[in-house]
PDB file of C-alpha atoms in Angstrom:
ATOM      1  CA  MET A   6      23.516  -0.821   4.784  1.00 37.00           C
ATOM      2  CA  ARG A   7      21.707   0.603   1.707  1.00 39.00           C
ATOM      3  CA  ARG A   8      20.205  -2.353  -0.303  1.00 43.00           C
ATOM      4  CA  THR A   9      19.350  -0.814  -3.814  1.00 45.00           C
ATOM      5  CA  GLU A  10      19.318  -3.096  -6.880  1.00 46.00           C
ATOM      6  CA  HIS A  11      18.397  -1.953 -10.573  1.00 44.00           C
ATOM      7  CA  PHE A  12      15.929  -3.968 -12.719  1.00 41.00           C
ATOM      8  CA  PRO A  13      14.923  -2.423 -16.039  1.00 41.00           C
ATOM      9  CA  ALA A  14      -6.023  19.435 -16.187  1.00 37.00           C
ATOM     10  CA  ILE A  15      -7.444  17.203 -13.633  1.00 39.00           C
ATOM     11  CA  ALA A  16      -9.918  14.848 -15.461  1.00 38.00           C
ATOM     12  CA  LEU A  17      -6.229  13.681 -17.791  1.00 39.00           C
ATOM     13  CA  ALA A  18      -4.427  13.367 -14.195  1.00 41.00           C
ATOM     14  CA  ALA A  19      -6.943  11.227 -12.778  1.00 42.00           C
ATOM     15  CA  ALA A  20      -6.877   8.572 -15.996  1.00 38.00           C
ATOM     16  CA  LEU A  21      -3.017   8.549 -16.308  1.00 42.00           C
ATOM     17  CA  LEU A  22      -3.117   7.566 -12.271  1.00 44.00           C
ATOM     18  CA  SER A  23      -5.814   5.457 -12.818  1.00 41.00           C
ATOM     19  CA  SER A  24      -4.239   3.465 -15.581  1.00 40.00           C
ATOM     20  CA  ALA A  25      -0.696   3.965 -14.974  1.00 49.00           C
ATOM     21  CA  ASP A  26      -1.143   2.257 -11.706  1.00 51.00           C
ATOM     22  CA  VAL A  27      -2.290  -1.246 -12.385  1.00 52.00           C
ATOM     23  CA  PRO A  28      -1.775  -3.182 -15.911  1.00 54.00           C
ATOM     24  CA  ALA A  29      -5.266  -4.754 -17.654  1.00 48.00           C
ATOM     25  CA  LEU A  30      -4.481  -8.327 -16.374  1.00 52.00           C
ATOM     26  CA  ALA A  31      -7.042 -11.286 -16.432  1.00 60.00           C
ATOM     27  CA  GLN A  32      -8.373 -12.024 -12.675  1.00 73.00           C
ATOM     28  CA  PRO A  33     -10.178 -14.790 -11.526  1.00 83.00           C
ATOM     29  CA  PRO A  34     -13.283 -13.996  -9.403  1.00 86.00           C
ATOM     30  CA  PRO A  35     -12.719 -13.328  -5.668  1.00 91.00           C
ATOM     31  CA  ALA A  36     -13.601 -16.409  -3.278  1.00 92.00           C
ATOM     32  CA  VAL A  37     -16.144 -13.799  -1.157  1.00 96.00           C
ATOM     33  CA  SER A  38     -17.050 -10.322  -2.866  1.00 97.00           C
ATOM     34  CA  ASP A  39     -18.347  -7.090  -1.632  1.00 97.00           C
ATOM     35  CA  LEU A  40     -17.365  -8.171   2.140  1.00 97.00           C
ATOM     36  CA  GLU A  41     -18.449  -5.125   4.155  1.00 97.00           C
ATOM     37  CA  TYR A  42     -15.850  -4.546   6.428  1.00 96.00           C
ATOM     38  CA  THR A  43     -17.399  -1.535   8.388  1.00 94.00           C
ATOM     39  CA  ARG A  44     -19.616   1.515   8.055  1.00 93.00           C
ATOM     40  CA  VAL A  45     -18.919   5.517   8.030  1.00 92.00           C
ATOM     41  CA  ASP A  46     -21.883   7.529   8.062  1.00 89.00           C
ATOM     42  CA  GLN A  47     -23.888   4.772   7.313  1.00 90.00           C
ATOM     43  CA  GLU A  48     -21.814   4.149   3.960  1.00 93.00           C
ATOM     44  CA  PRO A  49     -20.717   0.680   3.688  1.00 96.00           C
ATOM     45  CA  LEU A  50     -17.118  -0.167   2.867  1.00 96.00           C
ATOM     46  CA  ARG A  51     -16.538  -3.301   1.261  1.00 97.00           C
ATOM     47  CA  LEU A  52     -13.506  -6.023   0.303  1.00 98.00           C
ATOM     48  CA  ASP A  53     -13.301  -8.766  -1.944  1.00 98.00           C
ATOM     49  CA  LEU A  54     -11.318 -11.443  -0.745  1.00 98.00           C
ATOM     50  CA  TRP A  55      -9.224 -14.494  -2.828  1.00 98.00           C
ATOM     51  CA  LEU A  56      -8.348 -17.734  -0.672  1.00 97.00           C
ATOM     52  CA  PRO A  57      -5.741 -20.422  -1.589  1.00 95.00           C
ATOM     53  CA  THR A  58      -5.916 -23.920  -1.439  1.00 91.00           C
ATOM     54  CA  ALA A  59      -4.079 -24.508   1.727  1.00 90.00           C
ATOM     55  CA  GLN A  60      -5.515 -23.550   5.267  1.00 93.00           C
ATOM     56  CA  GLY A  61      -3.588 -21.294   7.166  1.00 96.00           C
ATOM     57  CA  ALA A  62      -1.881 -18.786   4.830  1.00 97.00           C
ATOM     58  CA  PRO A  63      -0.364 -15.615   5.527  1.00 98.00           C
ATOM     59  CA  LEU A  64      -3.192 -12.620   4.569  1.00 98.00           C
ATOM     60  CA  LEU A  65      -2.249  -9.885   2.088  1.00 98.00           C
ATOM     61  CA  VAL A  66      -4.152  -6.718   1.710  1.00 98.00           C
ATOM     62  CA  TRP A  67      -3.881  -4.797  -1.506  1.00 98.00           C
ATOM     63  CA  VAL A  68      -4.327  -0.727  -1.242  1.00 98.00           C
ATOM     64  CA  HIS A  69      -5.103   0.331  -4.569  1.00 98.00           C
ATOM     65  CA  GLY A  70      -3.334   3.733  -6.213  1.00 97.00           C
ATOM     66  CA  GLY A  71      -5.421   6.583  -7.895  1.00 96.00           C
ATOM     67  CA  ALA A  72      -4.304   9.705  -6.671  1.00 97.00           C
ATOM     68  CA  TRP A  73      -5.988   9.222  -3.213  1.00 98.00           C
ATOM     69  CA  GLU A  74      -9.412   9.549  -4.770  1.00 97.00           C
ATOM     70  CA  PHE A  75      -9.605   7.406  -7.893  1.00 97.00           C
ATOM     71  CA  GLY A  76      -9.333   3.351  -8.753  1.00 96.00           C
ATOM     72  CA  SER A  77     -11.300   0.592  -7.013  1.00 96.00           C
ATOM     73  CA  LYS A  78     -10.419  -2.539  -5.117  1.00 97.00           C
ATOM     74  CA  ARG A  79     -11.305  -4.514  -8.470  1.00 95.00           C
ATOM     75  CA  ASP A  80      -7.416  -3.172  -9.621  1.00 93.00           C
ATOM     76  CA  VAL A  81      -5.260  -5.543  -8.572  1.00 97.00           C
ATOM     77  CA  PRO A  82      -2.212  -6.531 -10.279  1.00 97.00           C
ATOM     78  CA  VAL A  83      -0.718  -9.269  -7.328  1.00 98.00           C
ATOM     79  CA  LEU A  84      -3.194 -12.090  -7.399  1.00 97.00           C
ATOM     80  CA  GLY A  85      -0.364 -14.504  -8.707  1.00 96.00           C
ATOM     81  CA  LEU A  86       0.403 -14.047  -4.958  1.00 97.00           C
ATOM     82  CA  VAL A  87      -2.378 -16.302  -4.136  1.00 97.00           C
ATOM     83  CA  GLU A  88      -1.173 -18.970  -6.556  1.00 94.00           C
ATOM     84  CA  ARG A  89       1.983 -19.017  -4.411  1.00 96.00           C
ATOM     85  CA  GLY A  90      -0.329 -19.889  -1.247  1.00 96.00           C
ATOM     86  CA  TYR A  91      -1.670 -16.408   0.034  1.00 98.00           C
ATOM     87  CA  ALA A  92      -4.472 -15.291   1.176  1.00 98.00           C
ATOM     88  CA  LEU A  93      -5.487 -11.614  -0.267  1.00 98.00           C
ATOM     89  CA  ALA A  94      -8.156  -9.165   0.123  1.00 98.00           C
ATOM     90  CA  SER A  95      -8.664  -6.095  -1.756  1.00 98.00           C
ATOM     91  CA  ILE A  96     -10.178  -3.134  -0.239  1.00 98.00           C
ATOM     92  CA  ASP A  97     -12.152   0.004  -1.146  1.00 97.00           C
ATOM     93  CA  PHE A  98     -11.867   3.007   1.174  1.00 97.00           C
ATOM     94  CA  ARG A  99     -13.044   6.564   1.247  1.00 97.00           C
ATOM     95  CA  PRO A 100     -11.829   9.310  -1.458  1.00 97.00           C
ATOM     96  CA  ALA A 101      -9.975  12.166   0.042  1.00 98.00           C
ATOM     97  CA  SER A 102     -13.156  14.077  -1.672  1.00 96.00           C
ATOM     98  CA  ALA A 103     -14.978  11.986   1.129  1.00 96.00           C
ATOM     99  CA  ALA A 104     -12.639  12.519   3.647  1.00 96.00           C
ATOM    100  CA  ARG A 105      -9.415  14.053   4.439  1.00 96.00           C
ATOM    101  CA  PHE A 106      -6.381  12.304   5.432  1.00 97.00           C
ATOM    102  CA  PRO A 107      -6.322  10.322   7.885  1.00 96.00           C
ATOM    103  CA  GLY A 108      -9.627   9.007   6.695  1.00 95.00           C
ATOM    104  CA  GLN A 109      -8.078   6.463   4.125  1.00 96.00           C
ATOM    105  CA  LEU A 110      -5.520   5.288   6.554  1.00 96.00           C
ATOM    106  CA  HIS A 111      -8.332   4.874   9.391  1.00 95.00           C
ATOM    107  CA  ASP A 112     -10.552   2.752   6.786  1.00 95.00           C
ATOM    108  CA  ILE A 113      -7.299   0.519   5.787  1.00 96.00           C
ATOM    109  CA  GLN A 114      -6.735  -0.265   9.726  1.00 95.00           C
ATOM    110  CA  ALA A 115     -10.742  -1.048  10.292  1.00 94.00           C
ATOM    111  CA  ALA A 116     -10.369  -3.650   7.366  1.00 96.00           C
ATOM    112  CA  ILE A 117      -7.181  -4.988   8.925  1.00 96.00           C
ATOM    113  CA  ARG A 118      -8.881  -5.170  12.432  1.00 96.00           C
ATOM    114  CA  PHE A 119     -12.100  -7.038  10.529  1.00 97.00           C
ATOM    115  CA  LEU A 120      -9.881  -9.580   8.746  1.00 98.00           C
ATOM    116  CA  ARG A 121      -8.100 -10.266  12.020  1.00 97.00           C
ATOM    117  CA  ALA A 122     -11.561 -11.049  13.601  1.00 97.00           C
ATOM    118  CA  ARG A 123     -12.580 -13.141  10.598  1.00 97.00           C
ATOM    119  CA  ALA A 124      -9.882 -14.949  10.262  1.00 97.00           C
ATOM    120  CA  SER A 125     -11.381 -18.137  11.625  1.00 96.00           C
ATOM    121  CA  ASP A 126     -14.231 -18.173   9.024  1.00 97.00           C
ATOM    122  CA  TYR A 127     -11.989 -17.787   5.844  1.00 97.00           C
ATOM    123  CA  GLY A 128      -8.730 -20.012   7.210  1.00 97.00           C
ATOM    124  CA  TYR A 129      -5.648 -17.527   6.747  1.00 97.00           C
ATOM    125  CA  ASP A 130      -3.488 -16.809   9.641  1.00 97.00           C
ATOM    126  CA  ALA A 131      -4.181 -13.250  11.250  1.00 94.00           C
ATOM    127  CA  ALA A 132      -0.725 -13.225  13.149  1.00 96.00           C
ATOM    128  CA  ARG A 133       1.030 -12.722   9.558  1.00 97.00           C
ATOM    129  CA  ILE A 134      -0.215 -10.223   7.603  1.00 98.00           C
ATOM    130  CA  GLY A 135       0.978  -7.901   5.024  1.00 98.00           C
ATOM    131  CA  VAL A 136       0.097  -5.048   2.924  1.00 98.00           C
ATOM    132  CA  LEU A 137       0.582  -4.028  -0.239  1.00 98.00           C
ATOM    133  CA  GLY A 138      -0.073  -1.175  -2.341  1.00 98.00           C
ATOM    134  CA  ALA A 139       0.489   0.982  -5.723  1.00 98.00           C
ATOM    135  CA  SER A 140       1.158   5.021  -5.767  1.00 98.00           C
ATOM    136  CA  SER A 141      -0.955   6.618  -3.555  1.00 98.00           C
ATOM    137  CA  GLY A 142      -1.574   2.864  -2.595  1.00 98.00           C
ATOM    138  CA  GLY A 143       1.693   2.362  -1.728  1.00 98.00           C
ATOM    139  CA  HIS A 144       1.664   5.685   0.205  1.00 98.00           C
ATOM    140  CA  LEU A 145      -1.017   4.668   2.292  1.00 98.00           C
ATOM    141  CA  ALA A 146       0.619   0.814   2.894  1.00 98.00           C
ATOM    142  CA  ALA A 147       3.547   2.220   4.151  1.00 98.00           C
ATOM    143  CA  LEU A 148       1.515   4.536   6.467  1.00 98.00           C
ATOM    144  CA  ALA A 149      -0.470   1.405   7.479  1.00 97.00           C
ATOM    145  CA  GLY A 150       3.017  -0.310   8.682  1.00 97.00           C
ATOM    146  CA  VAL A 151       4.704   2.825  10.135  1.00 97.00           C
ATOM    147  CA  ALA A 152       1.673   3.837  12.289  1.00 92.00           C
ATOM    148  CA  GLN A 153       1.570   1.713  15.158  1.00 86.00           C
ATOM    149  CA  GLY A 154       2.071   3.472  18.085  1.00 80.00           C
ATOM    150  CA  ARG A 155       1.137   6.838  17.173  1.00 85.00           C
ATOM    151  CA  PRO A 156      -2.542   8.043  18.843  1.00 83.00           C
ATOM    152  CA  GLU A 157      -2.980  10.448  16.193  1.00 83.00           C
ATOM    153  CA  LEU A 158      -3.215   7.629  13.022  1.00 89.00           C
ATOM    154  CA  GLU A 159      -5.101   5.543  14.815  1.00 82.00           C
ATOM    155  CA  GLY A 160      -8.735   5.267  13.573  1.00 77.00           C
ATOM    156  CA  GLU A 161     -11.619   4.470  15.885  1.00 73.00           C
ATOM    157  CA  PRO A 162     -11.748   0.372  16.551  1.00 61.00           C
ATOM    158  CA  GLY A 163     -15.498  -0.153  16.243  1.00 69.00           C
ATOM    159  CA  GLU A 164     -16.897  -3.239  16.651  1.00 79.00           C
ATOM    160  CA  HIS A 165     -13.275  -5.007  16.510  1.00 91.00           C
ATOM    161  CA  ALA A 166     -11.545  -2.747  19.024  1.00 86.00           C
ATOM    162  CA  ALA A 167      -9.721  -6.120  20.545  1.00 89.00           C
ATOM    163  CA  GLU A 168      -7.911  -6.615  17.484  1.00 94.00           C
ATOM    164  CA  SER A 169      -4.674  -4.873  16.235  1.00 94.00           C
ATOM    165  CA  SER A 170      -4.289  -3.058  12.780  1.00 95.00           C
ATOM    166  CA  ALA A 171      -0.489  -4.188  13.007  1.00 96.00           C
ATOM    167  CA  VAL A 172       1.066  -5.335   9.805  1.00 98.00           C
ATOM    168  CA  GLN A 173       4.428  -7.578   9.604  1.00 98.00           C
ATOM    169  CA  ALA A 174       5.388  -6.729   6.275  1.00 98.00           C
ATOM    170  CA  VAL A 175       4.613  -3.604   3.512  1.00 98.00           C
ATOM    171  CA  VAL A 176       5.513  -3.447  -0.373  1.00 98.00           C
ATOM    172  CA  SER A 177       5.134   0.065  -1.657  1.00 98.00           C
ATOM    173  CA  PHE A 178       4.865  -0.179  -5.861  1.00 98.00           C
ATOM    174  CA  PHE A 179       5.923   3.518  -6.629  1.00 98.00           C
ATOM    175  CA  GLY A 180       4.745   5.297  -3.465  1.00 98.00           C
ATOM    176  CA  ALA A 181       4.835   8.736  -1.861  1.00 98.00           C
ATOM    177  CA  SER A 182       6.565   8.930   1.391  1.00 98.00           C
ATOM    178  CA  ASN A 183       7.332  12.482   2.113  1.00 98.00           C
ATOM    179  CA  LEU A 184       4.438  14.867   1.656  1.00 98.00           C
ATOM    180  CA  THR A 185       6.781  17.902   2.682  1.00 98.00           C
ATOM    181  CA  SER A 186       9.222  17.342  -0.170  1.00 98.00           C
ATOM    182  CA  ILE A 187       6.993  15.514  -2.942  1.00 98.00           C
ATOM    183  CA  LEU A 188       6.356  18.560  -4.831  1.00 98.00           C
ATOM    184  CA  GLU A 189      10.094  20.128  -5.010  1.00 97.00           C
ATOM    185  CA  GLN A 190      11.380  17.081  -6.326  1.00 97.00           C
ATOM    186  CA  SER A 191       8.703  16.643  -8.994  1.00 97.00           C
ATOM    187  CA  THR A 192       8.621  17.183 -12.806  1.00 94.00           C
ATOM    188  CA  PRO A 193       6.220  20.200 -14.292  1.00 95.00           C
ATOM    189  CA  PHE A 194       3.859  17.407 -15.184  1.00 94.00           C
ATOM    190  CA  GLY A 195       4.106  15.686 -11.655  1.00 94.00           C
ATOM    191  CA  VAL A 196       3.342  18.760 -10.066  1.00 96.00           C
ATOM    192  CA  SER A 197       0.542  19.641 -11.895  1.00 96.00           C
ATOM    193  CA  VAL A 198      -0.584  15.930 -10.995  1.00 94.00           C
ATOM    194  CA  ARG A 199       0.252  16.324  -7.496  1.00 96.00           C
ATOM    195  CA  VAL A 200      -1.277  19.745  -6.387  1.00 97.00           C
ATOM    196  CA  PRO A 201      -4.780  18.950  -6.888  1.00 97.00           C
ATOM    197  CA  ALA A 202      -4.410  15.305  -5.435  1.00 98.00           C
ATOM    198  CA  LEU A 203      -2.645  16.975  -2.197  1.00 98.00           C
ATOM    199  CA  GLU A 204      -5.060  19.635  -1.991  1.00 98.00           C
ATOM    200  CA  ARG A 205      -7.636  17.198  -1.978  1.00 98.00           C
ATOM    201  CA  LEU A 206      -6.037  15.010   0.441  1.00 98.00           C
ATOM    202  CA  LEU A 207      -4.937  17.425   3.106  1.00 98.00           C
ATOM    203  CA  GLY A 208      -7.494  20.210   2.442  1.00 98.00           C
ATOM    204  CA  GLY A 209      -4.839  22.632   0.926  1.00 98.00           C
ATOM    205  CA  LEU A 210      -0.971  22.675   0.070  1.00 98.00           C
ATOM    206  CA  PRO A 211       1.962  20.987   2.590  1.00 98.00           C
ATOM    207  CA  ASP A 212       3.465  24.238   2.741  1.00 98.00           C
ATOM    208  CA  ALA A 213       0.461  25.782   4.065  1.00 98.00           C
ATOM    209  CA  LEU A 214      -0.211  22.218   6.398  1.00 98.00           C
ATOM    210  CA  PRO A 215       3.207  21.388   7.509  1.00 98.00           C
ATOM    211  CA  GLU A 216       1.927  19.615  10.601  1.00 98.00           C
ATOM    212  CA  LEU A 217      -0.341  17.523   8.804  1.00 98.00           C
ATOM    213  CA  ALA A 218       1.747  17.041   6.134  1.00 98.00           C
ATOM    214  CA  ARG A 219       4.444  15.892   8.399  1.00 98.00           C
ATOM    215  CA  LEU A 220       1.332  13.409  10.032  1.00 97.00           C
ATOM    216  CA  ALA A 221       0.685  11.988   6.694  1.00 98.00           C
ATOM    217  CA  SER A 222       4.748  11.105   5.543  1.00 98.00           C
ATOM    218  CA  PRO A 223       5.740   7.819   6.455  1.00 98.00           C
ATOM    219  CA  VAL A 224       9.242   9.029   6.752  1.00 98.00           C
ATOM    220  CA  PHE A 225       8.566  10.587   9.881  1.00 97.00           C
ATOM    221  CA  HIS A 226       7.435   7.954  11.575  1.00 97.00           C
ATOM    222  CA  VAL A 227       9.560   5.248  11.144  1.00 97.00           C
ATOM    223  CA  THR A 228      11.414   3.507  14.160  1.00 97.00           C
ATOM    224  CA  ALA A 229      13.444   0.679  14.721  1.00 97.00           C
ATOM    225  CA  ALA A 230      10.399  -1.517  15.103  1.00 97.00           C
ATOM    226  CA  ALA A 231       8.619  -0.931  11.867  1.00 98.00           C
ATOM    227  CA  PRO A 232       7.788  -3.982   9.733  1.00 98.00           C
ATOM    228  CA  PRO A 233      10.587  -5.044   6.798  1.00 98.00           C
ATOM    229  CA  LEU A 234       9.552  -3.183   3.591  1.00 98.00           C
ATOM    230  CA  LEU A 235      10.423  -3.941  -0.090  1.00 98.00           C
ATOM    231  CA  LEU A 236       9.895  -0.657  -2.314  1.00 98.00           C
ATOM    232  CA  LEU A 237       9.899  -0.941  -6.208  1.00 98.00           C
ATOM    233  CA  HIS A 238      10.422   2.038  -8.304  1.00 98.00           C
ATOM    234  CA  GLY A 239      10.929   3.464 -11.993  1.00 98.00           C
ATOM    235  CA  ASP A 240      13.424   5.482 -12.465  1.00 96.00           C
ATOM    236  CA  GLU A 241      12.201   7.722 -15.101  1.00 96.00           C
ATOM    237  CA  ASP A 242       8.780   7.856 -13.470  1.00 97.00           C
ATOM    238  CA  PRO A 243       7.293  11.213 -14.379  1.00 95.00           C
ATOM    239  CA  GLN A 244       4.454  11.429 -11.569  1.00 95.00           C
ATOM    240  CA  MET A 245       5.795  10.088  -8.388  1.00 97.00           C
ATOM    241  CA  PRO A 246       9.530  10.932  -8.177  1.00 97.00           C
ATOM    242  CA  ILE A 247      11.540   8.233  -7.105  1.00 98.00           C
ATOM    243  CA  ALA A 248      13.662  10.585  -4.568  1.00 98.00           C
ATOM    244  CA  GLN A 249      10.351   9.422  -2.614  1.00 98.00           C
ATOM    245  CA  SER A 250      11.431   6.030  -2.149  1.00 98.00           C
ATOM    246  CA  TYR A 251      14.944   6.710  -1.724  1.00 98.00           C
ATOM    247  CA  GLU A 252      13.815   9.075   1.255  1.00 98.00           C
ATOM    248  CA  LEU A 253      11.691   6.284   2.752  1.00 98.00           C
ATOM    249  CA  GLU A 254      14.867   3.783   2.756  1.00 98.00           C
ATOM    250  CA  ALA A 255      17.083   6.000   4.039  1.00 98.00           C
ATOM    251  CA  ALA A 256      14.471   6.801   7.181  1.00 98.00           C
ATOM    252  CA  TYR A 257      14.689   2.884   7.405  1.00 98.00           C
ATOM    253  CA  ARG A 258      18.158   2.825   7.718  1.00 98.00           C
ATOM    254  CA  ALA A 259      18.471   5.242   9.734  1.00 98.00           C
ATOM    255  CA  ALA A 260      15.990   3.626  12.280  1.00 98.00           C
ATOM    256  CA  GLY A 261      18.177   0.600  11.870  1.00 98.00           C
ATOM    257  CA  ALA A 262      14.817  -1.121  10.144  1.00 98.00           C
ATOM    258  CA  ASP A 263      15.140  -3.306   7.437  1.00 98.00           C
ATOM    259  CA  ALA A 264      14.318  -2.029   3.934  1.00 98.00           C
ATOM    260  CA  ARG A 265      15.249  -3.103   0.576  1.00 98.00           C
ATOM    261  CA  LEU A 266      14.570  -0.519  -2.609  1.00 98.00           C
ATOM    262  CA  VAL A 267      14.317  -2.244  -6.161  1.00 98.00           C
ATOM    263  CA  VAL A 268      15.057   0.112  -9.197  1.00 98.00           C
ATOM    264  CA  LEU A 269      13.716  -0.549 -12.479  1.00 98.00           C
ATOM    265  CA  PRO A 270      15.700   1.184 -15.102  1.00 97.00           C
ATOM    266  CA  GLY A 271      13.827   2.786 -17.573  1.00 96.00           C
ATOM    267  CA  ALA A 272      10.444   2.524 -15.827  1.00 97.00           C
ATOM    268  CA  ARG A 273       7.601   5.065 -15.693  1.00 96.00           C
ATOM    269  CA  HIS A 274       4.742   5.313 -13.325  1.00 96.00           C
ATOM    270  CA  GLY A 275       3.392   1.560 -13.504  1.00 94.00           C
ATOM    271  CA  GLY A 276       2.769  -0.889 -15.798  1.00 94.00           C
ATOM    272  CA  GLU A 277       2.974  -4.233 -16.423  1.00 95.00           C
ATOM    273  CA  VAL A 278       7.017  -4.291 -15.461  1.00 96.00           C
ATOM    274  CA  PHE A 279       6.202  -4.030 -12.060  1.00 98.00           C
ATOM    275  CA  PHE A 280       3.717  -6.892 -11.939  1.00 97.00           C
ATOM    276  CA  ASP A 281       5.001  -9.404 -14.322  1.00 97.00           C
ATOM    277  CA  ALA A 282       6.386 -12.788 -13.156  1.00 96.00           C
ATOM    278  CA  GLU A 283       9.997 -12.059 -12.384  1.00 96.00           C
ATOM    279  CA  ARG A 284       8.560  -8.840 -10.214  1.00 97.00           C
ATOM    280  CA  LEU A 285       6.018 -10.775  -8.527  1.00 97.00           C
ATOM    281  CA  ARG A 286       8.239 -13.705  -7.710  1.00 97.00           C
ATOM    282  CA  LEU A 287      10.785 -10.911  -6.127  1.00 98.00           C
ATOM    283  CA  VAL A 288       7.931  -9.503  -4.079  1.00 98.00           C
ATOM    284  CA  ALA A 289       6.972 -13.105  -2.907  1.00 98.00           C
ATOM    285  CA  GLU A 290      10.163 -14.352  -1.725  1.00 98.00           C
ATOM    286  CA  PHE A 291      10.645 -10.929   0.265  1.00 98.00           C
ATOM    287  CA  LEU A 292       7.099 -12.226   1.677  1.00 98.00           C
ATOM    288  CA  ASP A 293       8.028 -15.540   2.602  1.00 98.00           C
ATOM    289  CA  ARG A 294      11.172 -14.480   4.637  1.00 98.00           C
ATOM    290  CA  HIS A 295       8.842 -12.441   6.613  1.00 98.00           C
ATOM    291  CA  LEU A 296       5.775 -13.733   6.952  1.00 98.00           C
ATOM    292  CA  ARG A 297       6.403 -17.607   6.448  1.00 93.00           C
ATOM    293  CA  ALA A 298       8.375 -20.366   8.798  1.00 73.00           C
ATOM    294  CA  PRO A 299      11.093 -22.244   7.284  1.00 63.00           C
ATOM    295  CA  SER A 300       8.522 -25.261   6.930  1.00 55.00           C
ATOM    296  CA  ASP A 301       5.541 -23.403   5.606  1.00 60.00           C
ATOM    297  CA  SER A 302       7.846 -22.700   2.179  1.00 49.00           C
ATOM    298  CA  GLU A 303       8.273 -26.628   1.959  1.00 47.00           C
ATOM    299  CA  SER A 304       4.321 -26.912   1.309  1.00 47.00           C
ATOM    300  CA  THR A 305       3.897 -23.863  -0.978  1.00 47.00           C
TER     301      THR A 305
END
């Protein structure tokens, strides 16, 4: 059953994507900064980690937006979830100009494996991991959720081959879900933003690379075993068509998997409305349902 709810030039595009995805919020310093989680071609990839007071907390992995090219692990608008008793890791990954798809997804999977392997060092629960992201980060978060069992999407396991990259919940803020339909759904401004971004990510436009575009589209990988999904999208988003979230919700529904889409009337591409107290409460309640046992909620 459908669960939809209602709440309210390249350099230019890059600035818009980077600034629109994440509001400027005061952020507490991480408990661990610049922790190297893997190396690719001798280049380190790093993450920051925030830890709650209580031990044994579920872990959240944040994937920043920025057209698969821009942004940083420093852009973390969901730190309020640490106050709700979650550990939170924000990761950097290779930009599309340095690694075409599926390079970014492989980096995220490597980070999840690393975080599972290091759980005993930091005291969070590696059996309960949620992945969250905004815009292009929302697309990658959704892919990380539905990629399990797809050898084409699994990266090299590296030194943590024994660890799983599976996650138990996904939250996508105004993310892409179907790269084969995104351009036809876009406004003229959206096309001007998406064309260069897709060319960097895929090495060409989706029409010229249909198999790769399908591989990079979460809607084509959803099964009944997909982890629960929460989508948040503004109905006046000029950059990321809201139809992308409707498509992913529909794919989940068709597969019999658990998805909920929250539509924010009048909201555009990001901004504080997506990360205010009301929306973070909604996200926390979703995560609590899927990452906590009933006894956990009594202590948070």
